């Protein structure tokens, strides 16, 4: 049987939730990843060291049953009101990044940023303290497919104004944003999700409405997906994996006003092996899943390994009450237990 050894992957963009489903979500994530950067758009949001420390300990407790050495990298939700001491207190409990959500562009972001310049003082403190700025780059109010391209100018302003700040333009979905990240200096990197690597808008609304593919930013045109794939398969260290795996219970997706989010944690690595293999780029996969991200965040690369075997299996229809990416499909690669 064909077996591939890979470094134990890092997920530099994952959503968990604080509700009763948390242990199941952590189980799925820690089965595939050794480390994860956990997003702060929870209810209530992650804005204090105390709340973040509590969330982190809940996550680690749930992971202890699956992967006792699982590591979580925490984030806080950016707003203009933090003092330098607040940031230091959050760093002391494991925060490595702050997340910029423009107001209203995605799940639980109504309290996001509406005054761009008002956050500059906090961003300047982040630059000084070495905190990474993760950006959900979509411009509120623009037509839905133009929101990401319209936000590029803000990333350019941030990169120019804060040249020592590390900026991650998250979950790229457009060729224009891929181009911008390539062009910008080395303090700007980007994550790619599994679903934006695989889907276009046709997979969301092309023939039928597929609510479990609905996410923010929206998957876009074939040429946008092609730009993402080219960049991921090229071995450019500016681009690394952040799955944006975002669980929502089935009933919250299959309803008149469905939530945005694709639950990819249960299938992320088998799908990536499949895509990189089919593209003849398997040699580029280790750095993409467990190299470039660690380098950018300035944490040591993992020395742990997993094995992926060529063995078919069928993705369950529902996992933890959530319909995962590729539900019901037969995949050709499987993580060895
Ligand atoms: O589709 C998404 N879901 N995009 C995001 O930015 C947030 C996420 C979530 O939290 O559900
Ligand atoms: Zn996200």
Short mmCIF file of C-alpha atoms and ligand atoms in Angstrom, two decimals:
data_model
loop_
_atom_site.label_atom_id
_atom_site.label_comp_id
_atom_site.label_asym_id
_atom_site.label_seq_id
_atom_site.Cartn_x
_atom_site.Cartn_y
_atom_site.Cartn_z
CA UNK A 1 0.00 0.00 0.00
CA UNK A 2 1.34 3.43 -0.91
CA UNK A 3 2.29 5.44 2.16
CA UNK A 4 3.48 9.05 2.43
CA UNK A 5 5.20 10.44 5.48
CA UNK A 6 4.52 14.10 6.19
CA UNK A 7 5.39 16.52 8.96
CA UNK A 8 2.52 16.80 11.44
CA UNK A 9 0.52 19.69 9.94
CA UNK A 10 -0.08 23.14 11.43
CA UNK A 11 -3.40 24.88 10.83
CA UNK A 12 -2.84 28.63 10.88
CA UNK A 13 -6.57 29.48 10.83
CA UNK A 14 -9.18 27.39 12.63
CA UNK A 15 -12.57 28.11 14.19
CA UNK A 16 -13.78 26.25 17.23
CA UNK A 17 -16.74 27.40 19.30
CA UNK A 18 -17.36 27.58 23.04
CA UNK A 19 -20.56 25.57 22.98
CA UNK A 20 -21.28 21.95 23.85
CA UNK A 21 -19.81 20.86 20.52
CA UNK A 22 -16.33 22.10 21.39
CA UNK A 23 -14.86 18.71 22.42
CA UNK A 24 -15.95 17.14 19.14
CA UNK A 25 -14.60 20.01 17.05
CA UNK A 26 -11.27 19.86 18.89
CA UNK A 27 -11.14 16.10 18.38
CA UNK A 28 -11.51 16.52 14.60
CA UNK A 29 -8.91 19.29 14.43
CA UNK A 30 -6.31 17.63 16.64
CA UNK A 31 -6.67 14.34 14.75
CA UNK A 32 -5.14 16.07 11.69
CA UNK A 33 -3.03 18.86 13.18
CA UNK A 34 -0.39 19.20 15.87
CA UNK A 35 -0.84 22.96 16.24
CA UNK A 36 -3.63 25.37 15.41
CA UNK A 37 -4.15 29.12 15.44
CA UNK A 38 -7.62 29.53 16.91
CA UNK A 39 -9.79 32.43 15.75
CA UNK A 40 -11.47 34.84 18.21
CA UNK A 41 -14.92 35.41 16.65
CA UNK A 42 -16.61 33.45 19.39
CA UNK A 43 -19.65 34.50 21.39
CA UNK A 44 -18.62 36.36 23.49
CA UNK A 45 -15.57 37.43 21.46
CA UNK A 46 -12.01 36.85 22.63
CA UNK A 47 -10.98 40.28 23.90
CA UNK A 48 -9.46 39.68 27.35
CA UNK A 49 -6.60 37.61 28.69
CA UNK A 50 -8.96 35.90 31.16
CA UNK A 51 -11.44 34.79 28.47
CA UNK A 52 -8.63 33.63 26.19
CA UNK A 53 -6.92 31.65 28.95
CA UNK A 54 -10.20 29.95 29.80
CA UNK A 55 -10.96 29.09 26.14
CA UNK A 56 -7.43 27.78 25.67
CA UNK A 57 -7.67 25.48 28.67
CA UNK A 58 -11.02 24.12 27.46
CA UNK A 59 -9.47 23.38 24.06
CA UNK A 60 -6.41 21.70 25.54
CA UNK A 61 -8.53 19.59 27.83
CA UNK A 62 -10.59 18.34 24.90
CA UNK A 63 -7.46 17.68 22.85
CA UNK A 64 -5.83 15.71 25.66
CA UNK A 65 -7.93 12.66 24.75
CA UNK A 66 -6.74 12.66 21.14
CA UNK A 67 -3.36 14.35 21.01
CA UNK A 68 -1.99 15.22 24.47
CA UNK A 69 0.78 17.36 22.97
CA UNK A 70 -1.61 19.45 20.83
CA UNK A 71 -0.60 23.11 20.87
CA UNK A 72 -2.94 26.05 20.48
CA UNK A 73 -1.87 29.48 19.36
CA UNK A 74 -4.43 32.02 20.50
CA UNK A 75 -5.75 35.20 18.87
CA UNK A 76 -7.69 38.23 20.05
CA UNK A 77 -10.30 40.23 18.19
CA UNK A 78 -8.87 43.59 17.21
CA UNK A 79 -10.59 46.79 18.34
CA UNK A 80 -9.28 50.31 19.02
CA UNK A 81 -9.53 50.06 22.81
CA UNK A 82 -6.58 47.91 23.92
CA UNK A 83 -3.72 49.29 26.00
CA UNK A 84 -0.19 47.97 25.61
CA UNK A 85 -0.63 46.22 28.96
CA UNK A 86 -3.77 44.46 27.65
CA UNK A 87 -1.74 43.11 24.73
CA UNK A 88 1.06 41.97 27.02
CA UNK A 89 -1.44 40.23 29.31
CA UNK A 90 -2.90 38.39 26.32
CA UNK A 91 0.56 37.41 25.09
CA UNK A 92 1.26 35.95 28.52
CA UNK A 93 -1.61 33.46 28.05
CA UNK A 94 -0.53 32.32 24.58
CA UNK A 95 -1.76 34.97 22.17
CA UNK A 96 0.40 35.32 19.06
CA UNK A 97 -1.91 37.30 16.76
CA UNK A 98 -4.75 39.79 16.61
CA UNK A 99 -7.55 39.39 14.09
CA UNK A 100 -8.92 42.27 12.05
CA UNK A 101 -12.59 41.72 11.13
CA UNK A 102 -14.15 44.52 9.09
CA UNK A 103 -17.59 45.17 10.58
CA UNK A 104 -20.27 42.78 9.37
CA UNK A 105 -18.39 40.91 6.65
CA UNK A 106 -18.59 37.43 8.15
CA UNK A 107 -19.78 35.24 11.04
CA UNK A 108 -19.89 37.10 14.38
CA UNK A 109 -18.26 40.27 13.06
CA UNK A 110 -20.98 42.84 13.75
CA UNK A 111 -18.61 44.26 16.39
CA UNK A 112 -15.77 44.46 13.84
CA UNK A 113 -13.87 47.49 12.64
CA UNK A 114 -15.65 50.33 10.89
CA UNK A 115 -13.05 53.06 11.44
CA UNK A 116 -9.83 51.88 9.78
CA UNK A 117 -7.53 54.55 11.19
CA UNK A 118 -8.90 54.20 14.72
CA UNK A 119 -7.05 50.88 15.11
CA UNK A 120 -3.67 52.23 13.99
CA UNK A 121 -2.45 52.96 17.56
CA UNK A 122 -3.17 49.36 18.62
CA UNK A 123 -1.63 48.04 15.40
CA UNK A 124 1.49 50.10 16.16
CA UNK A 125 1.68 48.42 19.59
CA UNK A 126 1.30 45.02 17.94
CA UNK A 127 4.17 45.84 15.59
CA UNK A 128 6.34 46.83 18.55
CA UNK A 129 5.45 43.70 20.57
CA UNK A 130 5.87 41.29 17.65
CA UNK A 131 2.21 40.28 17.43
CA UNK A 132 1.02 39.12 14.00
CA UNK A 133 -1.96 40.90 12.41
CA UNK A 134 -4.36 38.44 10.75
CA UNK A 135 -6.74 40.16 8.35
CA UNK A 136 -10.13 39.08 7.06
CA UNK A 137 -9.72 41.16 3.94
CA UNK A 138 -13.17 42.02 2.67
CA UNK A 139 -14.45 45.57 2.25
CA UNK A 140 -17.93 46.05 3.75
CA UNK A 141 -20.58 47.41 1.42
CA UNK A 142 -18.96 46.31 -1.85
CA UNK A 143 -20.61 43.81 -4.17
CA UNK A 144 -19.93 40.37 -2.68
CA UNK A 145 -17.43 39.19 -5.32
CA UNK A 146 -15.52 42.50 -5.19
CA UNK A 147 -15.09 42.73 -1.43
CA UNK A 148 -11.67 41.07 -1.29
CA UNK A 149 -10.10 42.96 -4.21
CA UNK A 150 -11.51 46.18 -2.72
CA UNK A 151 -9.73 45.50 0.57
CA UNK A 152 -6.25 45.11 -0.97
CA UNK A 153 -5.61 48.85 -0.66
CA UNK A 154 -5.99 48.61 3.12
CA UNK A 155 -3.46 45.77 3.34
CA UNK A 156 -1.09 47.88 1.25
CA UNK A 157 -1.54 50.84 3.60
CA UNK A 158 -0.94 48.65 6.66
CA UNK A 159 2.17 47.09 5.12
CA UNK A 160 3.60 50.47 4.24
CA UNK A 161 2.73 52.21 7.49
CA UNK A 162 3.90 49.34 9.70
CA UNK A 163 6.91 47.85 7.89
CA UNK A 164 7.93 45.59 10.79
CA UNK A 165 4.39 44.30 11.38
CA UNK A 166 3.76 40.75 10.22
CA UNK A 167 0.49 40.68 8.30
CA UNK A 168 -1.40 37.59 7.14
CA UNK A 169 -4.02 38.22 4.46
CA UNK A 170 -6.29 35.31 5.36
CA UNK A 171 -8.07 32.76 3.15
CA UNK A 172 -7.36 34.34 -0.23
CA UNK A 173 -10.08 33.86 -2.82
CA UNK A 174 -9.08 36.14 -5.70
CA UNK A 175 -6.26 36.32 -8.23
CA UNK A 176 -5.87 40.01 -7.45
CA UNK A 177 -5.16 39.35 -3.77
CA UNK A 178 -2.69 36.57 -4.66
CA UNK A 179 -0.89 39.02 -6.95
CA UNK A 180 -0.88 41.69 -4.23
CA UNK A 181 0.66 39.37 -1.65
CA UNK A 182 3.36 38.29 -4.12
CA UNK A 183 4.15 41.92 -4.82
CA UNK A 184 4.10 43.22 -1.23
CA UNK A 185 7.20 43.02 1.00
CA UNK A 186 8.07 39.92 2.98
CA UNK A 187 6.20 41.07 6.09
CA UNK A 188 2.98 40.19 4.22
CA UNK A 189 1.99 36.53 3.80
CA UNK A 190 -1.31 34.75 3.13
CA UNK A 191 -3.20 31.63 4.02
CA UNK A 192 -5.09 29.37 1.64
CA UNK A 193 -7.96 27.13 2.68
CA UNK A 194 -8.61 23.66 1.31
CA UNK A 195 -12.00 24.73 -0.02
CA UNK A 196 -10.74 27.81 -1.90
CA UNK A 197 -8.09 25.61 -3.48
CA UNK A 198 -10.82 23.27 -4.72
CA UNK A 199 -13.99 25.27 -5.36
CA UNK A 200 -15.35 28.07 -7.49
CA UNK A 201 -18.66 29.87 -7.11
CA UNK A 202 -20.15 27.14 -9.28
CA UNK A 203 -19.68 24.74 -6.36
CA UNK A 204 -21.80 27.04 -4.18
CA UNK A 205 -24.60 28.17 -6.52
CA UNK A 206 -23.75 26.96 -10.03
CA UNK A 207 -26.24 24.15 -10.47
CA UNK A 208 -27.91 23.99 -7.09
CA UNK A 209 -27.66 25.89 -3.83
CA UNK A 210 -25.10 24.03 -1.71
CA UNK A 211 -25.26 25.61 1.73
CA UNK A 212 -22.37 23.57 3.12
CA UNK A 213 -20.07 25.21 0.55
CA UNK A 214 -21.20 28.72 1.49
CA UNK A 215 -18.38 30.61 3.19
CA UNK A 216 -16.72 33.99 3.41
CA UNK A 217 -14.96 35.07 1.36
CA UNK A 218 -17.01 33.49 -1.42
CA UNK A 219 -15.14 31.14 -3.77
CA UNK A 220 -14.86 33.03 -7.04
CA UNK A 221 -14.08 32.50 -10.73
CA UNK A 222 -12.05 29.64 -12.25
CA UNK A 223 -9.14 32.04 -12.89
CA UNK A 224 -9.14 33.02 -9.21
CA UNK A 225 -8.95 29.40 -8.15
CA UNK A 226 -6.22 28.83 -10.73
CA UNK A 227 -4.14 31.64 -9.21
CA UNK A 228 -4.55 30.15 -5.73
CA UNK A 229 -3.55 26.70 -6.94
CA UNK A 230 -0.56 27.99 -8.86
CA UNK A 231 0.68 29.87 -5.80
CA UNK A 232 0.09 26.94 -3.42
CA UNK A 233 1.85 24.46 -5.72
CA UNK A 234 4.75 26.80 -6.47
CA UNK A 235 6.51 26.51 -3.12
CA UNK A 236 6.42 30.28 -2.49
CA UNK A 237 7.00 30.71 1.28
CA UNK A 238 4.47 33.55 1.46
CA UNK A 239 1.60 31.06 1.09
CA UNK A 240 0.71 28.45 3.69
CA UNK A 241 -2.24 26.50 5.02
CA UNK A 242 -4.94 28.03 7.18
CA UNK A 243 -8.05 25.91 6.72
CA UNK A 244 -10.65 28.38 8.02
CA UNK A 245 -12.49 25.23 9.06
CA UNK A 246 -15.68 26.71 10.51
CA UNK A 247 -18.27 24.36 11.99
CA UNK A 248 -21.94 25.31 12.01
CA UNK A 249 -24.62 22.82 13.04
CA UNK A 250 -26.53 21.37 10.09
CA UNK A 251 -29.69 23.30 10.97
CA UNK A 252 -27.80 26.61 10.94
CA UNK A 253 -26.72 25.99 7.34
CA UNK A 254 -29.87 24.39 5.94
CA UNK A 255 -32.29 27.23 6.65
CA UNK A 256 -33.52 30.52 5.11
CA UNK A 257 -30.57 32.56 6.35
CA UNK A 258 -27.66 30.15 6.49
CA UNK A 259 -24.35 30.74 8.27
CA UNK A 260 -21.07 31.08 6.36
CA UNK A 261 -18.44 28.43 6.97
CA UNK A 262 -17.04 25.20 5.55
CA UNK A 263 -16.19 22.43 7.99
CA UNK A 264 -13.00 21.02 6.54
CA UNK A 265 -11.16 19.86 9.67
CA UNK A 266 -12.21 16.19 9.31
CA UNK A 267 -10.91 15.94 5.72
CA UNK A 268 -8.29 18.66 5.27
CA UNK A 269 -5.11 16.63 4.95
CA UNK A 270 -6.50 13.79 2.78
CA UNK A 271 -7.92 16.40 0.39
CA UNK A 272 -4.66 18.34 0.26
CA UNK A 273 -2.66 15.19 -0.47
CA UNK A 274 -5.14 14.43 -3.26
CA UNK A 275 -4.89 17.91 -4.78
CA UNK A 276 -1.09 18.24 -4.53
CA UNK A 277 -0.68 14.67 -5.84
CA UNK A 278 -2.93 15.27 -8.85
CA UNK A 279 -1.04 18.49 -9.60
CA UNK A 280 2.30 16.67 -9.42
CA UNK A 281 3.30 18.92 -6.51
CA UNK A 282 3.52 16.49 -3.60
CA UNK A 283 7.09 17.67 -2.98
CA UNK A 284 5.67 21.13 -2.15
CA UNK A 285 3.13 19.84 0.39
CA UNK A 286 5.37 19.52 3.51
CA UNK A 287 6.36 23.20 3.51
CA UNK A 288 2.80 24.28 2.75
CA UNK A 289 1.29 22.36 5.67
CA UNK A 290 4.11 22.48 8.21
CA UNK A 291 6.94 24.78 7.21
CA UNK A 292 6.25 28.21 5.80
CA UNK A 293 3.59 29.08 8.38
CA UNK A 294 5.84 28.19 11.31
CA UNK A 295 8.65 30.21 9.74
CA UNK A 296 6.39 33.24 9.30
CA UNK A 297 5.10 33.03 12.88
CA UNK A 298 8.69 32.44 14.04
CA UNK A 299 7.95 29.23 15.87
CA UNK A 300 10.09 26.10 15.42
CA UNK A 301 9.12 23.78 12.61
CA UNK A 302 7.62 20.57 13.97
CA UNK A 303 9.75 17.45 14.22
CA UNK A 304 6.68 15.21 14.50
CA UNK A 305 5.40 13.10 11.61
CA UNK A 306 2.18 11.54 10.33
CA UNK A 307 1.57 8.89 7.73
CA UNK A 308 -1.01 9.13 5.00
CA UNK A 309 -1.95 5.91 3.22
CA UNK A 310 -3.59 5.32 -0.16
CA UNK A 311 -6.70 3.64 1.17
CA UNK A 312 -10.22 4.64 0.25
CA UNK A 313 -12.75 5.70 2.85
CA UNK A 314 -16.09 7.45 2.79
CA UNK A 315 -16.50 10.79 4.54
CA UNK A 316 -19.44 10.60 6.96
CA UNK A 317 -22.58 12.57 6.08
CA UNK A 318 -22.49 14.35 9.43
CA UNK A 319 -19.69 14.80 11.99
CA UNK A 320 -20.50 16.33 15.39
CA UNK A 321 -23.82 17.56 14.02
CA UNK A 322 -22.05 19.35 11.14
CA UNK A 323 -21.99 18.40 7.46
CA UNK A 324 -18.27 18.32 6.61
CA UNK A 325 -16.60 19.21 3.34
CA UNK A 326 -16.79 16.25 0.93
CA UNK A 327 -19.58 14.63 2.98
CA UNK A 328 -20.51 11.24 1.55
CA UNK A 329 -17.62 11.25 -0.93
CA UNK A 330 -15.05 8.50 -1.21
CA UNK A 331 -11.53 9.83 -0.73
CA UNK A 332 -8.42 8.01 -1.81
CA UNK A 333 -6.04 9.10 0.98
CA UNK A 334 -6.44 8.46 4.68
CA UNK A 335 -4.47 9.49 7.73
CA UNK A 336 -3.06 6.38 9.41
CA UNK A 337 -4.53 6.09 12.91
O1 LIG B 1 -16.96 31.25 6.15
C1 LIG B 1 -16.49 31.73 7.17
N1 LIG B 1 -16.83 31.26 8.39
N2 LIG B 1 -15.64 32.75 7.06
C2 LIG B 1 -15.23 33.43 8.14
O2 LIG B 1 -14.53 34.40 7.98
C3 LIG B 1 -15.70 33.06 9.50
C4 LIG B 1 -16.13 31.68 9.56
C5 LIG B 1 -16.92 31.33 10.82
O3 LIG B 1 -16.53 31.74 11.92
O4 LIG B 1 -17.93 30.63 10.71
ZN1 LIG B 2 -11.94 32.34 9.58
#
